[in-house]
Amino acid sequence: MNTVSKVLAALALTALSACGDNFEPGYRVASPRILAVAADQPYAAPGATVNLTALGHDPGGRTLEWAWVTCVNPVASTPIACFAKAAADASTGKVAFAMGAERTAFSFTVPSDALSSLPASTRSAATVGVLAIACPGKITLEPTPNVAFPIRCTDATGRALALEEFDVGMKRVFVRATDRNANPAISMVTWNGAPWPESEVKEVRPCADAGSNKFDDCKGDTPKIAAELTRASFESGLDEYGVPFKESVVTQYYATEGLFQNPTRLGSSTETAWGARRGTSEVTLWIVARDSRGGASWTTRRVRVRG
Amino acid sequence: MTHTSRCAAVLAMLSAVLTANPTSAQEPATKSSAVLVAPKLVEEVVPEYPASKTASGESAKVVVTLTIDATGAVTDAVVATSGGEDFDASALAAAKKLVFEPATKDGKPIPAKIPYTFAFEVEKPAAASTVKAVANGALRGVIKTGEDAPLPGATVTIASHGKTVATTTTDANGAFAFELAPGGYRVTVTADGFAPYGSDENVAEKSVTAVTYRTTSKGAGVEINVAGKRPPREVTVHSLEGEEIKKIPGTNGDALRAVENMPGVARPPGGIAMLIVRGSGPADTGVFIDGTSVPLAYHFVGLTSVFPSEVLEKIEFYPGNFGTEFGRHMGGVVDVRLRSPKKTWGGLLQFDLLDGRFLLEGPISSKTRFLVAGRRSWVDAWLGPVMKGTGADLTVAPVYYDSQAVLEHDVTPTTTARLVAFGSSDRMKLLFSSPPAGDPITGLSVMTRFFRLQARTDTRFGDSARWINMVSWGIDEGRQEIGDRYLDITLRPLNARSDLRAKLADGITFIGGLDFHYVTTHVDLFLPPMPQPGDAPSPFFARPATALAFNAKWFRPAAYATLELTPAKGLKLLPGVRADWTSDTSQWTFSPRGIARWDVTPTFPRTTLKGGVGLYHQPPEPYQSVAPYGTPGVKVNRATHYALGFEQEITRFLEVSVEGFYKDLQSLVVQSDAATSAASGTTFSNAGSGRAFGGELLARYKNDGRFFGWIAYTLSRSERKDSPSGATRAFEYDQTHILTALGSYKLGEGWQLGARWRYVTGSPYTPLVGGIADLDAGGYSAIAGAPWSARSAAFHRLDVRIEKTWKISGGSVSAYLDLQNAYNRKSPEGRSYNYNYSKSQPLAGLPILPVIGLRGEL
């Protein structure tokens, strides 16, 4: 336990010191992004076929080419480990990338030995990782320059894009013999407390300068936005290994422009505030709900900025 | 979402908590923690001014080393600093007539050696003539230190027939003056840090009596050779005592943080409190409290160590090549000694920005005494609001406690028994009112606490043998939570040690003993596989976890023996061997070690050559070796230490030490990915190797009562290979240049001013070159670049401490300001990354931080 003090020191130091950066916030979709992937079966049994759907966006309006590949039981279930495993398996022909323009859906079958190949003590951590790549151009199986990354994305001019100019993500499908998980569901979105149907385009005036990255800079219209989650979204119980669980459900907000007060909310307290920056005309907002067992769902809204 | 990067880093670092390891335990040889009192002069003898020098009238100073027996008689006198042949002879003649109250240990008379200075001066008529004629008489004089420097601020008291008739304080030149009625007077001189001095003087009518008194600083200039107290036996041991521990700027008076100023000790990245010694990892250096290992040396954030300085007698720091009595560590050793309770009543209250503390001690009977102390932080009261003020979207509730109790009893005139209980508790909880977007966990919390009960006996068999027995038992508990993931560990360590030191013959001393360490543990966890140090940060939210609960135990007995040989005067050879059994690796290890010290010039100014070579074994951390979490079959780490250097006394107070070291590291335990076949998600092997080498310089001015300070410089390189075929890389704590310059000076009138300046080469780090989205968490998992291939900019900082002490009846009150990072240097302590790790910038460390405190002591 002698690492405790250093970790806590780092926590305090980090918390005290890292508040001064002015990086562009991650909720602002300023480059090609994969915001979410939902599985029809977040918990799937060996042999089951799982269907995935992706939410992606390129603010440049280019057509996204997608590539999909799976990794079974990656080390520590991390995206990096999944990518390493998938790349190794692809190089030996064990798995193949499924690719196509605007291919935002993907299906795969959970290997029948995905559980049985693991020691009994670690089966509760069994997953199939699904890698998704969204490229505003052409995907090839070559290394990305300056990064030991075996996928290359080139734009229409043939330029190899840096990793931050396209997006790679990993979605886990948990492998369980009998447990299942339902995706969280967003029943309604509200704008200043009133229902906000998907078809309605709201209007606001900008509240901050174009260069601002802090919500505190907002002086003016900052409507309250909230998502209502169904009661069924919050699952709890005892899993098939006898371990009690209680899902955490988070609501995450993304937008092509603007400033969120709290881009991530926990549980049923989903309300946040949002303001537009000057120089913006139309903004797309996405509200993504994720549970702590791999479930996800989303909805989209649009806002017009006047003045 | 600007908090994304911060919180990703927080989580990555917190994950290291969950690799929590119970520190292996071992007990160092214990030395007496008894109260030593220097000899006091009873009968002063004024040496005759040599007739041969009368004509020239020259002045001289002769320093004589006196050997004083247990009755207070001077049995030997040797000139240490010559003032010339005639002056030396006169001084030696006078020295042998001096009479002292003998030195005492716990009130018992003991033999001692002390330096004693005779000053020869011819009274200059001019000096007397400058004194204004007075109707009565006058006593005027100067108080000087043993180094012949004037002593301002000393209190001079004049008494007649037992009653005080006048008191004054010496001026900036150490001078004082009284106008007195003719007669005999007792003059007493007292000053902080100096032994009291007394002299009888006669004042004649209408004349001036001129005197010069010299007083000796406490401790610094007095060498008390107590039977059984060992002379240096290590290549290098740095000792910190009393005032040095409490008054070093930038440490807020904390004992362990003071050790970080010694050569060979790197500055932890981020200012995190841990000991990185001669290129070894933090877990490689053991910290022992009075012989018992503790799982936690510092309270969280490293603001202070788990033992307040007020209960410590001293700290001994061994940066390498330590003796066979120390085992299970291959870096360095910090040996913290609790002091004995006083035989008179005393107490302390202190409050500052960090905590409040108390201490109470006193006698229960003539043979029994006690000490109780406690401390509670109130960082929770102000850190939370401060962090909110900075925009940090966190609620922080850090609290620490510690407590100590000592009961000491003189069983017989030769045996002392001591019962010690001590414990520590740390709790910290971060609650996210709006969770970090990069990893939307609900919060983090860490709780660690430990308790030890220690019984110890110390028996002396005349001057030739000493037998110390110690047994301790305790409980260590830790709970860490990240969201709904958790790790609970409970350890019950039992330590026992029996240490015998016996003089077998002239020039041959045996040191040996048995050292047992037995631990039972219960672990309950619900976690995903933990990242290891150096892994790139990755979100925790929605990562599959494994539930695991298990019991484990390990037994690590050891035996050690060293012979201390003195084949010739000034030459000391210490061959020894230690044998360890490690049950969790089913492995015997044998660690032969040899140390040599040669006093080329044994008398002042002493010159000593020193060197050593030895083998050191360190068991793997239990989480690495103990199934089901660890990997069965992992073996112990191994290091070979080489050191060569010299020590040179320049003056009585100034000493220079230079030492080169080389450390060869083999069979290091490293992690290797092995899919999810292991419960930890990783396996461990002994594929690692490395080396550390460098040189250290220490120029130290010992406390002369007014000033202490040192310059410590380390030039070093530490490298690792993670596999036999892997590339050599910089060790994560490698720091090429480490320079510390510090000093503390008593200004007089109760004021003390100190400063410390540090310069340290920036630490290596692994650059993060991009990220892959974790679509279950909504954050990014970082992609690491070449391990430890980048380095932060250099760190430098000035700390200043100023303290004012007021004497009150029976005690003192002090107020102090410990100003940390006085010129507000924005030293980089790491890097801050944007949400997908494509951009980064340096992370500045703590800004200027004033710590104000108030302290009352009886």
PDB file of C-alpha atoms in Angstrom, chain A residues 10-197:
ATOM      1  CA  ALA A  10      -0.655  13.081  -7.872  1.00  0.00           C
ATOM      2  CA  LEU A  11      -4.393  13.424  -7.584  1.00  0.00           C
ATOM      3  CA  ALA A  12      -4.166  16.629  -5.653  1.00  0.00           C
ATOM      4  CA  LEU A  13      -1.417  18.019  -7.776  1.00  0.00           C
ATOM      5  CA  THR A  14      -3.190  17.145 -10.959  1.00  0.00           C
ATOM      6  CA  ALA A  15      -6.472  18.544  -9.778  1.00  0.00           C
ATOM      7  CA  LEU A  16      -4.832  21.748  -8.638  1.00  0.00           C
ATOM      8  CA  SER A  17      -2.658  22.275 -11.617  1.00  0.00           C
ATOM      9  CA  ALA A  18      -4.422  21.016 -14.703  1.00  0.00           C
ATOM     10  CA  CYS A  19      -7.247  23.479 -14.615  1.00  0.00           C
ATOM     11  CA  GLY A  20      -5.501  26.142 -16.623  1.00  0.00           C
ATOM     12  CA  ASP A  21      -5.375  24.445 -20.002  1.00  0.00           C
ATOM     13  CA  ASN A  22      -7.367  25.814 -22.902  1.00  0.00           C
ATOM     14  CA  PHE A  23      -7.704  22.757 -25.079  1.00  0.00           C
ATOM     15  CA  GLU A  24     -10.739  22.529 -27.288  1.00  0.00           C
ATOM     16  CA  PRO A  25     -13.302  20.521 -25.315  1.00  0.00           C
ATOM     17  CA  GLY A  26     -13.879  16.954 -26.370  1.00  0.00           C
ATOM     18  CA  TYR A  27     -17.637  17.419 -26.539  1.00  0.00           C
ATOM     19  CA  ARG A  28     -17.191  19.732 -29.506  1.00  0.00           C
ATOM     20  CA  VAL A  29     -17.163  17.592 -32.632  1.00  0.00           C
ATOM     21  CA  ALA A  30     -14.540  19.444 -34.627  1.00  0.00           C
ATOM     22  CA  SER A  31     -13.042  16.481 -36.473  1.00  0.00           C
ATOM     23  CA  PRO A  32     -14.359  13.123 -37.712  1.00  0.00           C
ATOM     24  CA  ARG A  33     -15.663  11.340 -34.630  1.00  0.00           C
ATOM     25  CA  ILE A  34     -17.298   8.115 -33.610  1.00  0.00           C
ATOM     26  CA  LEU A  35     -19.515   9.207 -30.721  1.00  0.00           C
ATOM     27  CA  ALA A  36     -21.133   5.898 -29.866  1.00  0.00           C
ATOM     28  CA  VAL A  37     -21.767   2.356 -31.021  1.00  0.00           C
ATOM     29  CA  ALA A  38     -24.814   0.498 -29.776  1.00  0.00           C
ATOM     30  CA  ALA A  39     -25.210  -3.265 -29.772  1.00  0.00           C
ATOM     31  CA  ASP A  40     -28.582  -4.939 -29.895  1.00  0.00           C
ATOM     32  CA  GLN A  41     -27.151  -7.316 -27.306  1.00  0.00           C
ATOM     33  CA  PRO A  42     -24.661  -5.586 -25.021  1.00  0.00           C
ATOM     34  CA  TYR A  43     -24.484  -8.919 -23.170  1.00  0.00           C
ATOM     35  CA  ALA A  44     -24.377 -11.835 -25.597  1.00  0.00           C
ATOM     36  CA  ALA A  45     -23.962 -15.576 -25.289  1.00  0.00           C
ATOM     37  CA  PRO A  46     -21.327 -17.595 -27.128  1.00  0.00           C
ATOM     38  CA  GLY A  47     -22.611 -18.310 -30.619  1.00  0.00           C
ATOM     39  CA  ALA A  48     -24.990 -15.337 -30.634  1.00  0.00           C
ATOM     40  CA  THR A  49     -25.072 -12.892 -33.536  1.00  0.00           C
ATOM     41  CA  VAL A  50     -24.704  -9.297 -32.435  1.00  0.00           C
ATOM     42  CA  ASN A  51     -25.739  -6.294 -34.526  1.00  0.00           C
ATOM     43  CA  LEU A  52     -24.008  -2.967 -34.036  1.00  0.00           C
ATOM     44  CA  THR A  53     -24.917   0.533 -35.122  1.00  0.00           C
ATOM     45  CA  ALA A  54     -22.564   3.516 -35.021  1.00  0.00           C
ATOM     46  CA  LEU A  55     -23.093   7.218 -34.465  1.00  0.00           C
ATOM     47  CA  GLY A  56     -20.408   9.068 -36.394  1.00  0.00           C
ATOM     48  CA  HIS A  57     -20.007  12.540 -37.802  1.00  0.00           C
ATOM     49  CA  ASP A  58     -17.571  14.501 -39.914  1.00  0.00           C
ATOM     50  CA  PRO A  59     -17.953  18.272 -39.464  1.00  0.00           C
ATOM     51  CA  GLY A  60     -16.357  18.659 -42.885  1.00  0.00           C
ATOM     52  CA  GLY A  61     -19.311  16.886 -44.446  1.00  0.00           C
ATOM     53  CA  ARG A  62     -17.147  14.290 -46.161  1.00  0.00           C
ATOM     54  CA  THR A  63     -18.291  10.743 -46.687  1.00  0.00           C
ATOM     55  CA  LEU A  64     -16.925   8.505 -43.977  1.00  0.00           C
ATOM     56  CA  GLU A  65     -15.473   5.145 -44.859  1.00  0.00           C
ATOM     57  CA  TRP A  66     -15.874   2.662 -42.051  1.00  0.00           C
ATOM     58  CA  ALA A  67     -13.862  -0.414 -41.127  1.00  0.00           C
ATOM     59  CA  TRP A  68     -14.847  -2.987 -38.522  1.00  0.00           C
ATOM     60  CA  VAL A  69     -12.969  -5.862 -36.933  1.00  0.00           C
ATOM     61  CA  THR A  70     -13.274  -7.906 -33.737  1.00  0.00           C
ATOM     62  CA  CYS A  71     -10.880  -9.034 -31.032  1.00  0.00           C
ATOM     63  CA  VAL A  72     -11.801 -11.786 -28.587  1.00  0.00           C
ATOM     64  CA  ASN A  73     -10.842 -11.350 -24.940  1.00  0.00           C
ATOM     65  CA  PRO A  74      -8.235  -8.607 -25.341  1.00  0.00           C
ATOM     66  CA  VAL A  75      -5.783  -8.124 -22.466  1.00  0.00           C
ATOM     67  CA  ALA A  76      -7.381  -6.055 -19.734  1.00  0.00           C
ATOM     68  CA  SER A  77     -10.231  -5.322 -22.158  1.00  0.00           C
ATOM     69  CA  THR A  78      -8.593  -2.081 -23.233  1.00  0.00           C
ATOM     70  CA  PRO A  79      -8.899  -0.489 -26.677  1.00  0.00           C
ATOM     71  CA  ILE A  80      -5.141  -0.552 -27.127  1.00  0.00           C
ATOM     72  CA  ALA A  81      -4.962  -4.254 -26.362  1.00  0.00           C
ATOM     73  CA  CYS A  82      -7.913  -4.909 -28.650  1.00  0.00           C
ATOM     74  CA  PHE A  83      -6.261  -3.079 -31.473  1.00  0.00           C
ATOM     75  CA  ALA A  84      -2.991  -4.944 -30.977  1.00  0.00           C
ATOM     76  CA  LYS A  85      -4.835  -8.270 -30.981  1.00  0.00           C
ATOM     77  CA  ALA A  86      -6.955  -7.417 -33.985  1.00  0.00           C
ATOM     78  CA  ALA A  87      -3.949  -6.175 -35.919  1.00  0.00           C
ATOM     79  CA  ALA A  88      -2.017  -9.346 -35.116  1.00  0.00           C
ATOM     80  CA  ASP A  89      -4.970 -11.558 -36.032  1.00  0.00           C
ATOM     81  CA  ALA A  90      -5.561  -9.619 -39.250  1.00  0.00           C
ATOM     82  CA  SER A  91      -1.930  -9.976 -40.288  1.00  0.00           C
ATOM     83  CA  THR A  92      -2.200 -13.756 -39.997  1.00  0.00           C
ATOM     84  CA  GLY A  93      -5.582 -13.868 -41.682  1.00  0.00           C
ATOM     85  CA  LYS A  94      -7.467 -14.971 -38.579  1.00  0.00           C
ATOM     86  CA  VAL A  95      -9.822 -12.018 -38.834  1.00  0.00           C
ATOM     87  CA  ALA A  96     -10.667  -9.625 -41.649  1.00  0.00           C
ATOM     88  CA  PHE A  97     -11.611  -5.972 -41.620  1.00  0.00           C
ATOM     89  CA  ALA A  98     -15.106  -5.287 -42.934  1.00  0.00           C
ATOM     90  CA  MET A  99     -14.950  -1.984 -44.797  1.00  0.00           C
ATOM     91  CA  GLY A 100     -17.257   0.253 -46.753  1.00  0.00           C
ATOM     92  CA  ALA A 101     -18.371   3.817 -47.281  1.00  0.00           C
ATOM     93  CA  GLU A 102     -20.984   4.920 -44.768  1.00  0.00           C
ATOM     94  CA  ARG A 103     -21.042   1.404 -43.384  1.00  0.00           C
ATOM     95  CA  THR A 104     -22.326   2.383 -39.947  1.00  0.00           C
ATOM     96  CA  ALA A 105     -23.684  -1.077 -39.165  1.00  0.00           C
ATOM     97  CA  PHE A 106     -21.794  -4.264 -38.452  1.00  0.00           C
ATOM     98  CA  SER A 107     -22.687  -7.767 -37.330  1.00  0.00           C
ATOM     99  CA  PHE A 108     -20.602 -10.582 -35.937  1.00  0.00           C
ATOM    100  CA  THR A 109     -21.043 -13.889 -34.177  1.00  0.00           C
ATOM    101  CA  VAL A 110     -19.603 -14.397 -30.720  1.00  0.00           C
ATOM    102  CA  PRO A 111     -17.126 -17.297 -30.895  1.00  0.00           C
ATOM    103  CA  SER A 112     -18.484 -20.383 -29.210  1.00  0.00           C
ATOM    104  CA  ASP A 113     -15.352 -20.722 -27.062  1.00  0.00           C
ATOM    105  CA  ALA A 114     -15.241 -17.082 -25.961  1.00  0.00           C
ATOM    106  CA  LEU A 115     -16.120 -18.175 -22.429  1.00  0.00           C
ATOM    107  CA  SER A 116     -14.813 -21.694 -22.241  1.00  0.00           C
ATOM    108  CA  SER A 117     -11.324 -20.690 -23.389  1.00  0.00           C
ATOM    109  CA  LEU A 118     -10.863 -18.674 -20.194  1.00  0.00           C
ATOM    110  CA  PRO A 119     -10.146 -19.919 -16.678  1.00  0.00           C
ATOM    111  CA  ALA A 120     -13.324 -20.041 -14.633  1.00  0.00           C
ATOM    112  CA  SER A 121     -12.098 -17.258 -12.352  1.00  0.00           C
ATOM    113  CA  THR A 122     -11.825 -14.742 -15.184  1.00  0.00           C
ATOM    114  CA  ARG A 123     -14.901 -15.538 -17.264  1.00  0.00           C
ATOM    115  CA  SER A 124     -16.844 -12.656 -15.805  1.00  0.00           C
ATOM    116  CA  ALA A 125     -14.463 -10.378 -17.725  1.00  0.00           C
ATOM    117  CA  ALA A 126     -14.961 -12.080 -21.088  1.00  0.00           C
ATOM    118  CA  THR A 127     -15.577  -9.663 -23.932  1.00  0.00           C
ATOM    119  CA  VAL A 128     -15.469  -9.391 -27.642  1.00  0.00           C
ATOM    120  CA  GLY A 129     -14.042  -6.079 -28.616  1.00  0.00           C
ATOM    121  CA  VAL A 130     -15.254  -4.475 -31.798  1.00  0.00           C
ATOM    122  CA  LEU A 131     -13.015  -1.888 -33.402  1.00  0.00           C
ATOM    123  CA  ALA A 132     -14.585   0.724 -35.592  1.00  0.00           C
ATOM    124  CA  ILE A 133     -12.632   3.105 -37.799  1.00  0.00           C
ATOM    125  CA  ALA A 134     -14.230   6.155 -39.409  1.00  0.00           C
ATOM    126  CA  CYS A 135     -12.149   7.800 -42.107  1.00  0.00           C
ATOM    127  CA  PRO A 136     -13.084  10.818 -44.232  1.00  0.00           C
ATOM    128  CA  GLY A 137     -11.358   9.201 -47.178  1.00  0.00           C
ATOM    129  CA  LYS A 138      -9.841   5.794 -47.863  1.00  0.00           C
ATOM    130  CA  ILE A 139      -8.762   3.163 -45.322  1.00  0.00           C
ATOM    131  CA  THR A 140      -5.792   0.904 -46.023  1.00  0.00           C
ATOM    132  CA  LEU A 141      -3.967  -1.576 -43.819  1.00  0.00           C
ATOM    133  CA  GLU A 142      -0.742   0.382 -43.597  1.00  0.00           C
ATOM    134  CA  PRO A 143       0.910   2.140 -40.660  1.00  0.00           C
ATOM    135  CA  THR A 144      -0.133   5.667 -39.843  1.00  0.00           C
ATOM    136  CA  PRO A 145       2.900   7.975 -40.044  1.00  0.00           C
ATOM    137  CA  ASN A 146       4.510   8.899 -36.701  1.00  0.00           C
ATOM    138  CA  VAL A 147       2.319   6.446 -34.789  1.00  0.00           C
ATOM    139  CA  ALA A 148       2.787   2.698 -34.499  1.00  0.00           C
ATOM    140  CA  PHE A 149      -0.727   2.203 -35.757  1.00  0.00           C
ATOM    141  CA  PRO A 150      -1.471  -0.348 -38.492  1.00  0.00           C
ATOM    142  CA  ILE A 151      -4.320   1.505 -40.160  1.00  0.00           C
ATOM    143  CA  ARG A 152      -3.906   4.362 -42.594  1.00  0.00           C
ATOM    144  CA  CYS A 153      -6.565   6.849 -43.565  1.00  0.00           C
ATOM    145  CA  THR A 154      -5.899   8.988 -46.627  1.00  0.00           C
ATOM    146  CA  ASP A 155      -8.010  11.885 -47.765  1.00  0.00           C
ATOM    147  CA  ALA A 156      -9.193  12.681 -51.281  1.00  0.00           C
ATOM    148  CA  THR A 157      -5.805  14.173 -52.147  1.00  0.00           C
ATOM    149  CA  GLY A 158      -3.985  11.025 -51.080  1.00  0.00           C
ATOM    150  CA  ARG A 159      -2.570  12.613 -47.951  1.00  0.00           C
ATOM    151  CA  ALA A 160      -2.188  10.261 -45.033  1.00  0.00           C
ATOM    152  CA  LEU A 161      -4.186  11.748 -42.187  1.00  0.00           C
ATOM    153  CA  ALA A 162      -2.823  11.999 -38.667  1.00  0.00           C
ATOM    154  CA  LEU A 163      -4.613   9.920 -36.070  1.00  0.00           C
ATOM    155  CA  GLU A 164      -6.551  12.903 -34.733  1.00  0.00           C
ATOM    156  CA  GLU A 165      -7.900  13.618 -38.238  1.00  0.00           C
ATOM    157  CA  PHE A 166      -9.902  10.414 -38.322  1.00  0.00           C
ATOM    158  CA  ASP A 167     -11.268   8.289 -35.491  1.00  0.00           C
ATOM    159  CA  VAL A 168     -10.837   4.816 -34.107  1.00  0.00           C
ATOM    160  CA  GLY A 169     -12.964   3.402 -31.328  1.00  0.00           C
ATOM    161  CA  MET A 170     -13.653   0.192 -29.492  1.00  0.00           C
ATOM    162  CA  LYS A 171     -16.976  -1.166 -28.329  1.00  0.00           C
ATOM    163  CA  ARG A 172     -17.158  -4.128 -25.949  1.00  0.00           C
ATOM    164  CA  VAL A 173     -19.741  -6.844 -26.151  1.00  0.00           C
ATOM    165  CA  PHE A 174     -19.780  -8.692 -22.840  1.00  0.00           C
ATOM    166  CA  VAL A 175     -19.906 -12.454 -23.184  1.00  0.00           C
ATOM    167  CA  ARG A 176     -22.202 -14.080 -20.651  1.00  0.00           C
ATOM    168  CA  ALA A 177     -23.922 -17.442 -20.676  1.00  0.00           C
ATOM    169  CA  THR A 178     -27.264 -16.218 -19.335  1.00  0.00           C
ATOM    170  CA  ASP A 179     -26.976 -12.556 -18.277  1.00  0.00           C
ATOM    171  CA  ARG A 180     -28.422  -9.964 -20.617  1.00  0.00           C
ATOM    172  CA  ASN A 181     -28.418  -6.186 -20.627  1.00  0.00           C
ATOM    173  CA  ALA A 182     -30.854  -3.766 -22.187  1.00  0.00           C
ATOM    174  CA  ASN A 183     -29.657  -0.505 -23.664  1.00  0.00           C
ATOM    175  CA  PRO A 184     -30.643   2.606 -21.718  1.00  0.00           C
ATOM    176  CA  ALA A 185     -33.489   4.492 -23.311  1.00  0.00           C
ATOM    177  CA  ILE A 186     -34.029   8.247 -23.702  1.00  0.00           C
ATOM    178  CA  SER A 187     -37.765   8.870 -23.497  1.00  0.00           C
ATOM    179  CA  MET A 188     -37.724  12.641 -23.919  1.00  0.00           C
ATOM    180  CA  VAL A 189     -35.495  15.678 -24.316  1.00  0.00           C
ATOM    181  CA  THR A 190     -36.412  19.018 -22.773  1.00  0.00           C
ATOM    182  CA  TRP A 191     -35.409  22.616 -23.618  1.00  0.00           C
ATOM    183  CA  ASN A 192     -35.755  24.916 -20.643  1.00  0.00           C
ATOM    184  CA  GLY A 193     -38.072  22.324 -19.113  1.00  0.00           C
ATOM    185  CA  ALA A 194     -40.381  21.965 -22.101  1.00  0.00           C
ATOM    186  CA  PRO A 195     -40.438  18.901 -24.347  1.00  0.00           C
ATOM    187  CA  TRP A 196     -38.128  19.196 -27.323  1.00  0.00           C
ATOM    188  CA  PRO A 197     -39.095  16.806 -30.091  1.00  0.00           C
TER     189      PRO A 197
END
